[in-house]
Short mmCIF file of C-alpha atoms in Angstrom, two decimals:
data_model
loop_
_atom_site.label_atom_id
_atom_site.label_comp_id
_atom_site.label_asym_id
_atom_site.label_seq_id
_atom_site.Cartn_x
_atom_site.Cartn_y
_atom_site.Cartn_z
CA MET K 719 20.53 34.34 29.21
CA LYS K 720 18.49 30.79 29.62
CA LYS K 721 17.81 28.83 26.88
CA ARG K 722 14.18 27.77 26.22
CA ALA K 723 12.51 24.63 24.92
CA LEU K 724 8.78 24.86 23.99
CA LEU K 725 7.53 21.39 24.66
CA SER K 726 3.60 20.57 23.17
CA VAL K 727 3.05 17.12 22.19
CA SER K 728 0.12 14.67 21.30
CA ASP K 729 2.25 11.37 21.77
CA LYS K 730 3.92 11.86 25.12
CA SER K 731 5.77 8.82 25.15
CA GLY K 732 9.46 9.86 27.17
CA VAL K 733 8.45 13.63 27.30
CA LEU K 734 8.59 13.57 30.88
CA GLU K 735 12.25 11.99 30.37
CA PHE K 736 13.35 14.86 27.79
CA ALA K 737 11.70 17.43 29.65
CA LYS K 738 13.71 16.48 33.14
CA GLU K 739 17.01 16.06 30.91
CA LEU K 740 16.38 19.57 29.76
CA GLU K 741 15.66 20.72 33.00
CA GLY K 742 18.67 19.61 34.59
CA LEU K 743 20.62 21.18 31.47
CA GLY K 744 19.16 24.16 32.73
CA TYR K 745 16.81 24.73 30.11
CA GLU K 746 13.34 26.67 30.75
CA ILE K 747 10.32 24.51 29.96
CA LEU K 748 7.58 26.03 27.79
CA SER K 749 4.53 24.23 27.38
CA THR K 750 0.55 23.97 26.57
CA GLY K 751 -2.69 21.97 27.58
CA GLY K 752 -2.01 18.77 28.35
CA THR K 753 1.58 18.32 27.98
CA MET K 754 1.90 21.21 30.65
CA ASN K 755 -0.17 19.28 33.37
CA HIS K 756 1.92 16.04 32.18
CA LEU K 757 4.90 17.74 33.31
CA LYS K 758 3.56 19.74 36.22
CA GLU K 759 1.87 16.49 37.68
CA ASN K 760 5.54 14.56 37.54
CA GLY K 761 7.21 17.55 39.02
CA VAL K 762 8.67 19.46 35.96
CA ALA K 763 8.80 23.35 36.51
CA VAL K 764 6.88 24.47 33.56
CA THR K 765 6.29 28.09 32.13
CA ALA K 766 2.43 28.12 30.71
CA VAL K 767 2.77 29.55 27.23
CA GLY K 768 -0.34 31.99 28.07
CA ASP K 769 2.02 33.38 30.55
CA VAL K 770 4.63 34.08 27.90
CA THR K 771 2.35 35.75 25.22
CA GLY K 772 0.28 37.34 28.26
CA PHE K 773 -2.76 35.73 25.98
CA PRO K 774 -4.88 32.79 27.73
CA GLU K 775 -5.99 29.85 25.22
CA ILE K 776 -9.13 30.69 23.38
CA LEU K 777 -11.49 29.12 20.90
CA GLY K 778 -11.53 25.30 22.86
CA GLY K 779 -7.75 25.40 22.49
CA ARG K 780 -7.61 26.47 18.50
CA VAL K 781 -5.73 29.38 19.16
CA LYS K 782 -2.66 29.33 21.90
CA THR K 783 0.59 29.50 20.32
CA LEU K 784 -0.17 31.54 17.52
CA HIS K 785 0.99 34.68 18.87
CA PRO K 786 4.38 36.95 18.05
CA TYR K 787 5.75 36.27 21.51
CA ILE K 788 6.39 31.95 20.46
CA HIS K 789 6.85 32.66 16.65
CA GLY K 790 9.32 35.76 17.04
CA GLY K 791 11.52 33.85 19.50
CA LEU K 792 11.54 30.89 16.84
CA LEU K 793 11.92 32.86 13.72
CA ALA K 794 14.81 35.07 14.52
CA LYS K 795 18.24 34.85 13.27
CA HIS K 796 20.68 34.80 16.64
CA ASP K 797 23.31 36.13 14.36
CA ASP K 798 21.20 39.00 12.78
CA PRO K 799 21.65 42.43 14.55
CA ALA K 800 18.48 43.78 12.89
CA HIS K 801 16.67 40.82 14.33
CA GLN K 802 18.01 40.67 18.11
CA ALA K 803 17.24 44.41 18.12
CA GLU K 804 13.33 43.83 16.85
CA LEU K 805 13.40 40.98 19.53
CA GLU K 806 14.58 43.46 22.67
CA GLU K 807 12.58 46.14 21.79
CA HIS K 808 9.53 43.80 21.85
CA GLY K 809 10.51 41.61 24.62
CA ILE K 810 10.78 38.69 23.07
CA LEU K 811 12.83 35.90 23.99
CA PRO K 812 14.38 33.65 21.44
CA ILE K 813 13.46 29.83 21.88
CA ASP K 814 16.22 27.11 21.05
CA ILE K 815 14.52 23.53 21.26
CA VAL K 816 10.97 22.98 19.73
CA CYS K 817 9.44 19.41 20.36
CA VAL K 818 6.03 19.46 19.05
CA ASN K 819 4.19 16.42 17.53
CA LEU K 820 0.47 16.90 15.60
CA TYR K 821 -3.11 16.04 16.50
CA PRO K 822 -4.00 12.35 15.69
CA PHE K 823 -5.30 13.17 12.63
CA LYS K 824 -4.85 9.25 11.08
CA SER K 825 -6.40 7.88 14.07
CA THR K 826 -8.94 9.82 13.91
CA ILE K 827 -10.09 9.21 10.55
CA SER K 828 -9.58 5.74 10.66
CA LYS K 829 -12.16 5.24 13.06
CA PRO K 830 -15.25 3.10 11.18
CA ASP K 831 -17.51 5.94 12.86
CA VAL K 832 -15.49 8.62 12.97
CA THR K 833 -18.11 11.95 11.94
CA VAL K 834 -16.56 14.85 9.65
CA GLU K 835 -16.84 17.15 12.79
CA ASP K 836 -14.19 15.36 14.66
CA ALA K 837 -11.80 14.76 11.71
CA ILE K 838 -11.82 18.61 11.29
CA GLU K 839 -11.04 19.29 15.20
CA ASN K 840 -8.18 17.10 14.45
CA ILE K 841 -6.97 19.03 12.09
CA ASP K 842 -3.52 20.73 14.00
CA ILE K 843 -2.84 24.09 13.03
CA GLY K 844 -0.63 25.88 15.52
CA GLY K 845 1.57 22.42 15.59
CA PRO K 846 2.39 22.40 12.00
CA THR K 847 2.88 26.63 12.23
CA MET K 848 5.63 25.80 15.22
CA LEU K 849 7.37 23.21 13.37
CA ARG K 850 7.61 24.55 10.09
CA ALA K 851 8.79 27.89 11.46
CA SER K 852 11.30 26.69 13.56
CA ALA K 853 12.69 23.92 10.93
CA LYS K 854 12.89 27.26 8.47
CA ASN K 855 15.41 28.61 10.95
CA HIS K 856 16.97 25.06 12.30
CA ALA K 857 20.62 27.21 11.54
CA TYR K 858 19.49 28.11 15.38
CA LEU K 859 17.19 25.90 17.06
CA THR K 860 16.79 22.32 17.34
CA VAL K 861 13.21 20.62 16.24
CA LEU K 862 12.17 17.61 17.45
CA VAL K 863 8.82 15.67 16.06
CA ASP K 864 9.59 12.11 16.76
CA SER K 865 10.26 10.74 20.32
CA ALA K 866 12.99 8.12 18.79
CA ASP K 867 15.55 11.90 18.30
CA TYR K 868 15.41 12.57 22.13
CA PRO K 869 18.08 10.75 23.31
CA ALA K 870 20.89 11.58 20.17
CA VAL K 871 20.04 15.34 20.81
CA LEU K 872 20.57 14.86 24.91
CA GLU K 873 23.56 13.52 23.99
CA GLU K 874 25.05 16.04 21.88
CA LEU K 875 23.53 18.57 24.59
CA LYS K 876 25.35 16.79 27.10
CA ASN K 877 28.79 16.42 25.08
CA ASP K 878 28.66 19.67 23.70
CA GLY K 879 26.46 21.88 25.14
CA ALA K 880 24.62 22.30 21.56
CA THR K 881 23.69 19.95 18.53
CA THR K 882 25.66 20.27 15.65
CA LEU K 883 23.96 21.82 12.12
CA GLU K 884 23.96 18.48 10.90
CA THR K 885 21.66 17.28 13.20
CA ARG K 886 19.50 20.15 12.94
CA ARG K 887 19.60 19.91 9.39
CA ARG K 888 18.51 16.42 9.32
CA LEU K 889 15.97 16.90 11.97
CA ALA K 890 14.65 19.90 10.13
CA ALA K 891 14.14 17.67 6.97
CA LYS K 892 12.09 15.22 8.99
CA VAL K 893 9.93 18.12 10.31
CA PHE K 894 8.94 18.56 6.49
CA ARG K 895 8.17 14.97 5.56
CA HIS K 896 6.02 14.61 8.55
CA THR K 897 4.61 18.06 7.90
CA ALA K 898 3.61 17.15 4.42
CA ALA K 899 2.12 13.76 5.33
CA TYR K 900 0.20 15.31 7.94
CA ASP K 901 -1.00 17.53 5.12
CA ALA K 902 -1.64 14.82 2.33
CA LEU K 903 -3.65 12.97 4.85
CA ILE K 904 -5.85 15.96 5.33
CA SER K 905 -6.02 16.72 1.54
CA GLY K 906 -6.92 13.42 0.76
CA TYR K 907 -9.80 13.16 3.31
CA LEU K 908 -11.10 16.40 2.32
CA THR K 909 -10.72 15.61 -1.15
CA ASP K 910 -12.22 12.37 -0.88
CA LEU K 911 -15.17 13.86 1.29
CA ALA K 912 -15.66 16.48 -1.66
CA GLY K 913 -15.89 13.61 -4.62
CA GLU K 914 -13.16 14.95 -6.82
CA GLU K 915 -11.75 11.74 -8.79
CA PHE K 916 -9.28 14.06 -10.75
CA PRO K 917 -8.12 17.15 -8.58
CA GLU K 918 -5.61 19.86 -10.32
CA SER K 919 -2.77 18.11 -7.90
CA VAL K 920 -2.93 14.81 -6.13
CA THR K 921 -0.59 14.95 -2.78
CA THR K 922 0.34 11.44 -1.84
CA THR K 923 2.29 10.02 1.26
CA TYR K 924 3.68 6.49 2.35
CA GLU K 925 5.40 4.97 5.08
CA LEU K 926 8.46 3.25 5.39
CA LYS K 927 7.35 -0.48 6.23
CA GLN K 928 11.02 -2.05 5.12
CA PRO K 929 14.15 -1.55 3.82
CA LEU K 930 15.37 -3.98 0.92
CA ARG K 931 18.10 -5.90 -0.06
CA TYR K 932 18.23 -4.59 -3.22
CA GLY K 933 15.15 -3.63 -6.06
CA GLU K 934 14.65 -5.80 -9.48
CA ASN K 935 18.17 -6.64 -9.96
CA PRO K 936 20.99 -6.59 -6.86
CA HIS K 937 22.44 -3.80 -8.50
CA GLN K 938 19.28 -1.54 -7.90
CA LYS K 939 18.21 -0.19 -4.32
CA ALA K 940 15.38 -0.21 -3.38
CA ALA K 941 12.80 -0.16 -0.27
CA PHE K 942 8.97 -1.00 0.52
CA TYR K 943 6.67 1.62 1.75
CA SER K 944 3.31 1.37 2.45
CA ARG K 945 0.20 3.78 2.30
CA PRO K 946 -1.11 4.66 5.61
CA LEU K 947 -4.75 4.13 6.04
CA GLY K 948 -4.60 2.24 2.54
CA GLY K 949 -6.81 -1.26 1.80
CA GLU K 950 -6.90 -3.86 4.60
CA PHE K 951 -6.28 -7.16 1.93
CA SER K 952 -3.03 -5.62 0.71
CA ILE K 953 0.47 -7.24 1.08
CA ALA K 954 1.74 -3.98 2.76
CA ARG K 955 -0.70 -5.43 5.60
CA ALA K 956 0.15 -8.22 5.96
CA GLU K 957 1.81 -10.14 8.59
CA GLN K 958 5.11 -12.28 8.34
CA LEU K 959 4.88 -15.14 10.80
CA HIS K 960 8.27 -17.05 9.54
CA GLY K 961 11.03 -17.35 7.05
CA LYS K 962 13.83 -14.85 5.62
CA GLU K 963 12.52 -11.02 4.81
CA LEU K 964 10.82 -10.48 1.81
CA SER K 965 12.60 -9.55 -1.86
CA TYR K 966 11.51 -6.66 -4.20
CA ASN K 967 10.31 -9.35 -6.47
CA ASN K 968 8.80 -11.04 -4.15
CA ILE K 969 6.51 -8.56 -2.83
CA GLN K 970 5.60 -7.56 -6.38
CA ASP K 971 4.49 -11.37 -6.86
CA ALA K 972 2.66 -11.55 -3.64
CA ASN K 973 0.32 -8.62 -4.95
CA ALA K 974 -0.50 -10.23 -8.18
CA ALA K 975 -1.16 -13.13 -6.11
CA ILE K 976 -3.53 -11.72 -3.29
CA GLY K 977 -5.02 -9.69 -6.07
CA ILE K 978 -5.86 -13.10 -8.16
CA VAL K 979 -7.03 -15.24 -5.11
CA ARG K 980 -9.28 -12.32 -3.73
CA GLU K 981 -11.51 -13.00 -6.51
CA PHE K 982 -12.84 -16.74 -6.09
CA SER K 983 -15.46 -17.07 -2.87
CA ASP K 984 -14.77 -21.08 -3.02
CA PRO K 985 -12.02 -22.60 -1.35
CA ALA K 986 -9.04 -21.22 -4.13
CA ALA K 987 -5.16 -21.62 -4.43
CA VAL K 988 -2.96 -19.26 -6.78
CA ALA K 989 0.46 -19.66 -7.76
CA VAL K 990 2.34 -16.96 -9.57
CA LYS K 991 5.64 -16.50 -11.00
CA HIS K 992 6.77 -13.28 -12.43
CA MET K 993 3.51 -11.49 -11.60
CA ASN K 994 1.53 -13.93 -13.71
CA PRO K 995 -0.39 -16.34 -12.57
CA CYS K 996 1.11 -20.33 -13.39
CA GLY K 997 -1.68 -22.26 -12.21
CA VAL K 998 -5.34 -20.90 -10.17
CA GLY K 999 -7.20 -23.74 -8.61
CA THR K 1000 -10.63 -24.15 -7.00
CA ALA K 1001 -12.57 -27.31 -5.36
CA ALA K 1002 -14.34 -27.94 -2.22
CA THR K 1003 -11.19 -28.17 0.23
CA LEU K 1004 -8.05 -26.13 0.13
CA SER K 1005 -6.19 -29.04 -0.41
CA GLU K 1006 -7.63 -30.17 -3.61
CA ALA K 1007 -7.65 -26.62 -4.62
CA PHE K 1008 -4.13 -26.49 -4.46
CA LYS K 1009 -3.52 -29.86 -6.09
CA ALA K 1010 -5.56 -28.42 -8.92
CA ALA K 1011 -3.58 -25.13 -9.13
CA TYR K 1012 -0.34 -27.39 -9.03
CA ASP K 1013 -1.59 -29.76 -11.45
CA ALA K 1014 -2.12 -26.75 -13.92
CA ASP K 1015 1.47 -26.44 -14.50
CA PRO K 1016 3.91 -28.57 -11.93
CA VAL K 1017 6.91 -27.04 -13.82
CA SER K 1018 6.57 -23.35 -13.51
CA ILE K 1019 5.11 -23.74 -9.68
CA PHE K 1020 8.86 -24.48 -8.70
CA GLY K 1021 9.86 -21.46 -6.87
CA GLY K 1022 6.07 -19.28 -7.16
CA ILE K 1023 4.46 -17.32 -4.67
CA ILE K 1024 1.27 -19.49 -3.21
CA ALA K 1025 -2.19 -17.15 -2.16
CA LEU K 1026 -4.62 -19.24 -0.07
CA ASN K 1027 -8.12 -18.08 1.00
CA ARG K 1028 -8.81 -20.71 3.58
CA GLU K 1029 -6.83 -21.39 6.92
CA VAL K 1030 -4.11 -23.85 5.71
CA ASP K 1031 -4.78 -27.22 7.74
CA ALA K 1032 -2.48 -29.99 7.96
CA ALA K 1033 -3.23 -31.79 4.92
CA THR K 1034 -2.47 -28.61 2.83
CA ALA K 1035 0.37 -28.00 4.42
CA GLU K 1036 1.55 -31.27 3.26
CA GLN K 1037 1.29 -30.88 -0.36
CA LEU K 1038 2.88 -27.32 0.38
CA ALA K 1039 5.91 -28.57 1.98
CA GLY K 1040 6.43 -31.12 -0.73
CA ILE K 1041 7.93 -28.56 -3.60
CA PHE K 1042 10.25 -25.20 -3.25
CA LEU K 1043 8.02 -22.17 -2.65
CA GLU K 1044 8.87 -18.41 -2.05
CA ILE K 1045 5.89 -17.67 -0.37
CA ILE K 1046 2.78 -18.75 1.03
CA ILE K 1047 0.06 -16.28 1.84
CA ALA K 1048 -2.99 -17.28 3.80
CA PRO K 1049 -5.90 -15.85 6.45
CA GLY K 1050 -3.80 -18.11 8.90
CA TYR K 1051 -2.28 -21.85 9.80
CA THR K 1052 -3.97 -24.64 11.86
CA ASP K 1053 -1.33 -25.29 14.85
CA GLU K 1054 0.03 -28.43 13.04
CA ALA K 1055 -0.07 -26.76 9.25
CA PHE K 1056 2.23 -24.14 10.80
CA GLU K 1057 4.44 -26.60 12.41
CA ILE K 1058 5.17 -28.04 9.44
CA LEU K 1059 5.98 -25.52 7.04
CA THR K 1060 8.43 -23.80 9.52
CA GLN K 1061 10.51 -26.87 9.22
CA LYS K 1062 11.56 -25.32 5.91
CA LYS K 1063 13.79 -22.97 7.18
CA ASN K 1064 13.59 -20.06 4.18
CA ILE K 1065 10.04 -19.95 3.26
CA ARG K 1066 8.40 -17.29 4.09
CA LEU K 1067 4.59 -17.75 5.53
CA LEU K 1068 2.41 -14.54 5.25
CA LYS K 1069 -0.87 -14.36 7.17
CA LEU K 1070 -3.64 -11.91 5.80
CA ASP K 1071 -7.33 -11.92 5.85
CA GLY K 1072 -9.67 -9.19 4.84
CA ALA K 1073 -10.29 -10.35 1.33
CA ASP K 1074 -14.02 -8.93 1.19
CA GLY K 1075 -12.82 -5.40 1.96
CA LYS K 1076 -13.49 -2.31 -0.10
CA ARG K 1077 -11.41 -2.13 -3.12
CA ASP K 1078 -11.99 1.62 -3.71
CA GLU K 1079 -8.03 2.70 -3.95
CA TRP K 1080 -6.74 4.60 -6.51
CA ALA K 1081 -4.34 2.57 -8.80
CA THR K 1082 -0.64 4.42 -9.41
CA VAL K 1083 2.10 3.66 -11.76
CA SER K 1084 4.82 6.02 -12.30
CA VAL K 1085 6.44 6.71 -15.60
CA GLU K 1086 9.60 8.73 -16.10
CA GLY K 1087 8.52 12.48 -15.03
CA GLY K 1088 4.96 11.66 -14.08
CA LEU K 1089 2.42 9.39 -12.29
CA LEU K 1090 -0.71 7.51 -13.99
CA ARG K 1091 -3.74 7.13 -11.76
CA GLN K 1092 -6.89 4.93 -12.29
CA ASN K 1093 -9.86 2.96 -10.02
CA PRO K 1094 -8.57 -0.41 -9.94
CA ASP K 1095 -9.89 -3.00 -12.23
CA ILE K 1096 -13.02 -4.47 -10.45
CA ALA K 1097 -15.30 -5.39 -13.26
CA SER K 1098 -16.90 -8.89 -12.72
CA LEU K 1099 -19.51 -10.40 -15.34
CA ASP K 1100 -21.74 -9.09 -12.99
CA ASP K 1101 -21.02 -5.86 -14.54
CA ALA K 1102 -20.83 -7.51 -18.10
CA GLU K 1103 -23.82 -7.27 -20.64
CA ILE K 1104 -23.50 -10.94 -21.29
CA LYS K 1105 -24.39 -12.11 -25.12
CA VAL K 1106 -24.11 -15.20 -26.45
CA ALA K 1107 -22.70 -14.42 -30.29
CA THR K 1108 -23.04 -17.65 -31.91
CA LYS K 1109 -25.66 -20.42 -32.79
CA ARG K 1110 -24.61 -22.80 -29.57
CA GLU K 1111 -24.87 -21.80 -26.27
CA PRO K 1112 -22.23 -22.64 -23.53
CA THR K 1113 -23.09 -25.87 -21.59
CA GLU K 1114 -22.93 -25.63 -17.64
CA GLU K 1115 -19.92 -26.96 -17.47
CA GLU K 1116 -18.51 -25.03 -20.24
CA TRP K 1117 -20.40 -21.77 -18.46
CA GLU K 1118 -17.86 -22.88 -15.22
CA ALA K 1119 -14.95 -23.02 -17.10
CA LEU K 1120 -15.34 -19.52 -18.86
CA LYS K 1121 -16.27 -18.09 -15.39
CA LEU K 1122 -12.88 -19.44 -13.96
CA GLY K 1123 -10.77 -18.18 -16.67
CA TRP K 1124 -12.73 -14.84 -16.68
CA LYS K 1125 -11.83 -13.97 -13.36
CA VAL K 1126 -8.08 -15.35 -14.14
CA VAL K 1127 -7.35 -13.56 -17.31
CA LYS K 1128 -7.90 -9.89 -16.11
CA HIS K 1129 -4.62 -10.39 -14.14
CA VAL K 1130 -2.58 -12.01 -17.01
CA LYS K 1131 -0.01 -9.24 -19.01
CA SER K 1132 -1.76 -8.39 -22.15
CA ASN K 1133 -1.76 -9.69 -24.67
CA ALA K 1134 -3.46 -12.43 -22.50
CA ILE K 1135 -5.14 -16.02 -23.28
CA VAL K 1136 -6.12 -18.71 -20.25
CA VAL K 1137 -7.35 -22.06 -21.21
CA SER K 1138 -9.04 -23.45 -18.47
CA ASP K 1139 -11.99 -25.91 -16.80
CA ALA K 1140 -14.39 -25.49 -14.83
CA ASN K 1141 -11.80 -26.10 -11.54
CA ARG K 1142 -8.36 -24.91 -12.51
CA THR K 1143 -6.17 -23.05 -15.06
CA LEU K 1144 -4.84 -25.49 -17.88
CA GLY K 1145 -2.53 -23.23 -20.12
CA VAL K 1146 -1.55 -19.44 -19.53
CA GLY K 1147 -0.44 -17.26 -22.55
CA ALA K 1148 0.69 -13.92 -21.26
CA GLY K 1149 2.40 -10.64 -22.26
CA GLN K 1150 2.57 -11.41 -26.01
CA MET K 1151 2.87 -8.92 -28.93
CA ASN K 1152 0.04 -10.95 -30.77
CA ARG K 1153 -3.21 -12.34 -29.61
CA VAL K 1154 -2.86 -15.36 -31.31
CA GLY K 1155 0.92 -15.95 -30.38
CA ALA K 1156 -0.76 -15.81 -26.57
CA ALA K 1157 -3.41 -18.67 -27.26
CA LYS K 1158 -1.00 -20.77 -28.98
CA ILE K 1159 1.26 -20.56 -25.80
CA ALA K 1160 -1.64 -21.15 -23.55
CA LEU K 1161 -2.96 -23.57 -25.90
CA GLU K 1162 0.65 -25.65 -25.98
CA GLN K 1163 0.49 -25.67 -22.42
CA ALA K 1164 -2.76 -27.24 -21.89
CA GLY K 1165 -1.73 -29.93 -24.44
CA ASP K 1166 -4.67 -32.38 -24.47
CA ARG K 1167 -6.18 -30.65 -21.74
CA ALA K 1168 -7.35 -28.41 -24.14
CA LYS K 1169 -9.93 -30.88 -25.72
CA GLY K 1170 -13.66 -29.75 -24.37
CA ALA K 1171 -11.78 -26.90 -22.14
CA GLY K 1172 -13.26 -22.64 -22.38
CA LEU K 1173 -10.91 -20.31 -23.25
CA ALA K 1174 -10.64 -16.81 -22.10
CA SER K 1175 -9.29 -13.39 -23.70
CA ASP K 1176 -8.51 -10.12 -22.25
CA ALA K 1177 -9.29 -8.25 -25.43
CA PHE K 1178 -11.71 -8.94 -28.51
CA PHE K 1179 -9.96 -11.14 -31.67
CA PRO K 1180 -8.84 -8.78 -34.39
CA MET K 1181 -8.53 -11.80 -36.30
CA ASP K 1182 -10.83 -15.11 -36.35
CA ASP K 1183 -6.78 -16.92 -35.91
CA THR K 1184 -7.33 -17.27 -32.56
CA VAL K 1185 -10.29 -19.20 -32.65
CA GLU K 1186 -8.92 -21.31 -35.58
CA ALA K 1187 -6.26 -22.06 -33.28
CA ALA K 1188 -8.47 -22.60 -30.39
CA ALA K 1189 -10.72 -25.06 -32.52
CA LYS K 1190 -7.41 -27.14 -33.75
CA ALA K 1191 -6.47 -27.74 -30.37
CA GLY K 1192 -10.13 -29.17 -29.06
CA ILE K 1193 -11.64 -25.94 -27.00
CA THR K 1194 -15.35 -25.78 -27.22
CA ALA K 1195 -16.18 -22.42 -25.45
CA ILE K 1196 -14.65 -18.74 -25.51
CA ILE K 1197 -15.48 -15.86 -23.92
CA GLN K 1198 -13.90 -12.46 -24.94
CA PRO K 1199 -14.93 -9.24 -24.92
CA GLY K 1200 -16.09 -8.81 -28.37
CA GLY K 1201 -16.61 -5.13 -30.17
CA SER K 1202 -13.72 -5.61 -33.34
CA LYS K 1203 -15.01 -4.49 -36.48
CA LYS K 1204 -14.38 -8.16 -37.44
CA ASP K 1205 -16.32 -9.98 -34.99
CA GLU K 1206 -18.67 -11.72 -37.23
CA ASP K 1207 -15.39 -13.29 -38.86
CA SER K 1208 -14.41 -14.73 -35.51
CA ILE K 1209 -18.05 -15.86 -34.85
CA LYS K 1210 -18.56 -17.38 -38.26
CA LYS K 1211 -15.37 -19.44 -37.64
CA ALA K 1212 -16.70 -20.32 -34.06
CA ASP K 1213 -19.98 -21.47 -35.35
CA GLU K 1214 -17.78 -23.30 -38.46
CA TYR K 1215 -16.58 -25.50 -35.33
CA GLY K 1216 -19.42 -25.84 -32.97
CA ILE K 1217 -17.61 -23.74 -30.75
CA ALA K 1218 -19.79 -21.56 -27.85
CA MET K 1219 -18.59 -17.79 -27.95
CA VAL K 1220 -19.46 -15.31 -25.50
CA PHE K 1221 -19.09 -11.45 -25.50
CA THR K 1222 -18.56 -10.14 -22.37
CA GLY K 1223 -18.59 -6.13 -23.65
CA ILE K 1224 -15.49 -5.61 -20.66
CA ARG K 1225 -12.08 -5.41 -22.03
CA HIS K 1226 -8.88 -6.36 -19.25
CA PHE K 1227 -6.08 -4.82 -20.64
CA LYS K 1228 -3.13 -5.23 -17.81
CA HIS K 1229 0.09 -3.68 -18.73
#
């Protein structure tokens, strides 16, 4: 009996060559719509699916392959006498190879002006049904969803007359991953359209961006996946222009750095180590901003990740090239700056623009046996109910220092304290088990620079000991959420030392 292959693809890359090779191997080619026309126009003998089913395509092509003459040929067990008898009784012929890919739903919904009607029309029904049927029956037939697999399948067919079970199983698994990802995009689109924030189940899909040499430590395996249609200002969307490949820890740190730099509209530079900022600076020019970030902590910046929100010019590049850095992320690089920086062989240069893009993606964190999901912490002082709790209000310069500290402290691992002036961080206390401990680290790092500076806290003060430590270091203004039962103790302590203290009503825990 002549073997048959069914080809119906949206992505026609390589399908003509594949069909010609199958035809040369004696396969009858079945096809539909655009694929059939494409093959016929290029000299391939094609049998229309409608000729097999005896029924034309209907409903504008919505129904064409959903028929027992097709699915019977896909799902029948070739070594089951009962199945074979039923095929013979009903005049159904088996199908041996299925090559299908789906309507372009992802590219359709990625269009900024896409309508709901257009999105719905690009939900494929017959394609996934054929793929799932074929993948289920992979013991007997070969199913392909990716043109990259055409050569390997053809080689096995030419050499052995058939594909191996191992190959068919690998391709079947790929099919189910493909249809699951396709359905995840559809369910996500419709869930967002319906406005459901916490549906009864969440199905997400990610695409392999690159394997990694190892994970957090050399004994851990890792890979980097990107979310289809994810936010534009994402490390997953960055273009690497120079340097060796990113590591797991590089990606984590880079993600933290771009999250901080997007807080600023003026020229800004952010230095990150171990997912915490070690220096943040802002100024009238990028080179001045980087100098401020560097001066904030010239020790910790060594081997750090730098995020910038302006194109890198030659002056800034000269500064950057003067120290050892792992990664630089910026919207772009002038030709002169790029030439300066690429003299360093291993430094990674990433290009990433779009800091003003939307920030409405859900944030997820995996836990053992589960997943935590929340919307991102995008709250700013514009969302706060500002209250000056002390007798003295901040001066204009103190306000600028508090604003900078408040932008940064939300990105520091809790418990978090940031000491800053109007243009840069001066000390960062991160990840401590008690708040006064975090304050002492930040104040010690700031040293004499703490005199006249501002202090920001990610959460309220449960006791007045943090205010006491701040006052002794010379801090003159504090910003914190407020809301503790002992707020009055902290207010009295601030008034005692003449410190201006602002309550925001917004907490910025980062675990």
